[in-house]
Amino acid sequence: MRQGDARSSILFDLVLEAVLQKINITGHIGTKSTQIFAYADDVAVVNRNKNVLKDTLVNIESEARKRGLRINENKTKYMEVTRAASNTGHLLCGKYEFEHVKEFAYLGSEMNQTNSTSSEIQATILN
């Protein structure tokens, strides 16, 4: 199947769903420490604990590798959301080193490490 074929995105979604189903995350959105958001090939992993985040990423990578998927280290970013400015270095996770960023766009929304919405509101007004 060629990249860009209409069936390729459906196939990818099915495989990604199988990967994420293998990750043991129980509870509901208010109580679980790990939350995974996925839309097409954009996946966000949110966690309250850095070590648990690393474990989750290792599990995702392992399950994905079993199904022929791999994490693109160049496109994967790490951001720590905190009230105080954070100058944390890159996130070392297994064989990967994920770049630390202070802000990024996810599905068209601007995210930043202080969880401020002012830049998102400003971007919406200007566009």
Short mmCIF file of C-alpha atoms in Angstrom, two decimals:
data_model
loop_
_atom_site.label_atom_id
_atom_site.label_comp_id
_atom_site.label_asym_id
_atom_site.label_seq_id
_atom_site.Cartn_x
_atom_site.Cartn_y
_atom_site.Cartn_z
CA MET A 1 0.00 0.00 0.00
CA ARG A 2 1.42 3.39 -0.95
CA GLN A 3 1.83 6.28 1.46
CA GLY A 4 -1.07 8.65 0.93
CA ASP A 5 -3.44 5.86 -0.07
CA ALA A 6 -6.81 6.43 1.63
CA ARG A 7 -6.55 3.02 3.28
CA SER A 8 -3.14 3.73 4.82
CA SER A 9 -4.50 6.13 7.44
CA ILE A 10 -7.19 3.64 8.45
CA LEU A 11 -4.62 0.85 8.72
CA PHE A 12 -2.31 3.07 10.77
CA ASP A 13 -5.18 4.00 13.12
CA LEU A 14 -6.02 0.33 13.66
CA VAL A 15 -2.41 -0.57 14.45
CA LEU A 16 -1.98 2.46 16.75
CA GLU A 17 -5.20 1.54 18.56
CA ALA A 18 -3.81 -1.97 19.15
CA VAL A 19 -0.60 -0.46 20.56
CA LEU A 20 -2.45 1.89 22.91
CA GLN A 21 -4.83 -0.84 24.08
CA LYS A 22 -1.81 -2.84 25.32
CA ILE A 23 -0.68 0.03 27.55
CA ASN A 24 -2.24 -0.62 30.95
CA ILE A 25 -4.02 2.61 31.85
CA THR A 26 -6.99 2.22 34.15
CA GLY A 27 -9.28 4.66 35.89
CA HIS A 28 -11.01 7.72 34.52
CA ILE A 29 -9.70 11.06 33.31
CA GLY A 30 -9.77 12.59 36.81
CA THR A 31 -7.83 9.85 38.59
CA LYS A 32 -5.37 8.23 36.22
CA SER A 33 -1.89 9.67 36.15
CA THR A 34 -1.28 8.87 32.48
CA GLN A 35 -3.50 10.07 29.66
CA ILE A 36 -2.92 9.41 25.97
CA PHE A 37 -4.48 11.54 23.26
CA ALA A 38 -4.19 10.40 19.66
CA TYR A 39 -5.49 11.84 16.42
CA ALA A 40 -4.23 10.35 13.16
CA ASP A 41 -0.44 10.12 13.66
CA ASP A 42 -0.27 12.82 16.37
CA VAL A 43 -0.02 11.31 19.84
CA ALA A 44 0.31 13.19 23.12
CA VAL A 45 1.20 11.41 26.36
CA VAL A 46 0.40 13.40 29.48
CA ASN A 47 1.66 12.31 32.88
CA ARG A 48 1.98 13.76 36.36
CA ASN A 49 5.23 11.93 37.07
CA LYS A 50 8.38 12.01 34.94
CA ASN A 51 9.45 8.45 35.78
CA VAL A 52 6.01 7.03 35.01
CA LEU A 53 6.05 9.01 31.75
CA LYS A 54 9.35 7.36 30.82
CA ASP A 55 7.93 3.91 31.64
CA THR A 56 4.84 4.64 29.53
CA LEU A 57 6.97 5.75 26.58
CA VAL A 58 9.14 2.62 26.86
CA ASN A 59 5.97 0.47 26.84
CA ILE A 60 4.52 2.34 23.86
CA GLU A 61 7.80 2.00 21.94
CA SER A 62 7.99 -1.73 22.71
CA GLU A 63 4.40 -2.42 21.61
CA ALA A 64 4.78 -0.23 18.52
CA ARG A 65 8.00 -1.98 17.50
CA LYS A 66 6.22 -5.37 17.67
CA ARG A 67 3.78 -4.04 15.06
CA GLY A 68 6.34 -2.42 12.76
CA LEU A 69 5.91 1.16 14.01
CA ARG A 70 8.68 3.35 15.35
CA ILE A 71 8.87 6.63 17.24
CA ASN A 72 10.33 9.49 15.22
CA GLU A 73 12.85 10.95 17.67
CA ASN A 74 13.24 14.15 15.61
CA LYS A 75 9.51 14.91 15.74
CA THR A 76 8.95 13.88 19.37
CA LYS A 77 9.14 16.70 21.92
CA TYR A 78 9.04 16.86 25.70
CA MET A 79 7.48 19.70 27.68
CA GLU A 80 7.14 20.04 31.42
CA VAL A 81 4.15 22.14 32.48
CA THR A 82 4.85 24.01 35.70
CA ARG A 83 4.05 27.34 37.31
CA ALA A 84 7.72 28.23 37.52
CA ALA A 85 9.93 28.48 34.45
CA SER A 86 11.62 25.17 33.75
CA ASN A 87 14.98 24.71 32.08
CA THR A 88 14.90 20.93 32.18
CA GLY A 89 17.22 19.21 29.76
CA HIS A 90 16.21 16.68 27.17
CA LEU A 91 14.26 13.62 28.31
CA LEU A 92 16.30 10.42 28.15
CA CYS A 93 13.99 7.49 27.65
CA GLY A 94 15.43 4.12 26.72
CA LYS A 95 17.47 4.61 23.55
CA TYR A 96 15.74 7.91 22.79
CA GLU A 97 16.57 11.49 23.72
CA PHE A 98 13.56 13.79 23.33
CA GLU A 99 14.07 17.53 22.89
CA HIS A 100 12.80 19.74 25.72
CA VAL A 101 10.65 22.61 24.45
CA LYS A 102 8.90 25.49 26.18
CA GLU A 103 6.01 25.59 23.71
CA PHE A 104 4.62 23.69 20.74
CA ALA A 105 1.50 23.32 18.62
CA TYR A 106 -0.66 20.21 18.98
CA LEU A 107 -3.54 19.83 16.52
CA GLY A 108 -3.45 23.55 15.84
CA SER A 109 -3.48 24.65 19.49
CA GLU A 110 -0.54 26.43 21.07
CA MET A 111 0.71 24.76 24.27
CA ASN A 112 3.27 26.25 26.62
CA GLN A 113 5.06 25.16 29.76
CA THR A 114 3.23 27.60 32.05
CA ASN A 115 -0.19 26.50 30.70
CA SER A 116 -0.95 30.11 29.76
CA THR A 117 -3.74 30.61 27.25
CA SER A 118 -2.82 34.18 26.28
CA SER A 119 -0.67 33.14 23.29
CA GLU A 120 -3.43 30.82 22.04
CA ILE A 121 -6.03 33.58 22.36
CA GLN A 122 -3.72 36.03 20.60
CA ALA A 123 -3.09 33.60 17.75
CA THR A 124 -6.83 33.02 17.34
CA ILE A 125 -7.54 36.76 17.20
CA LEU A 126 -4.81 37.42 14.62
CA ASN A 127 -5.90 34.57 12.34
#
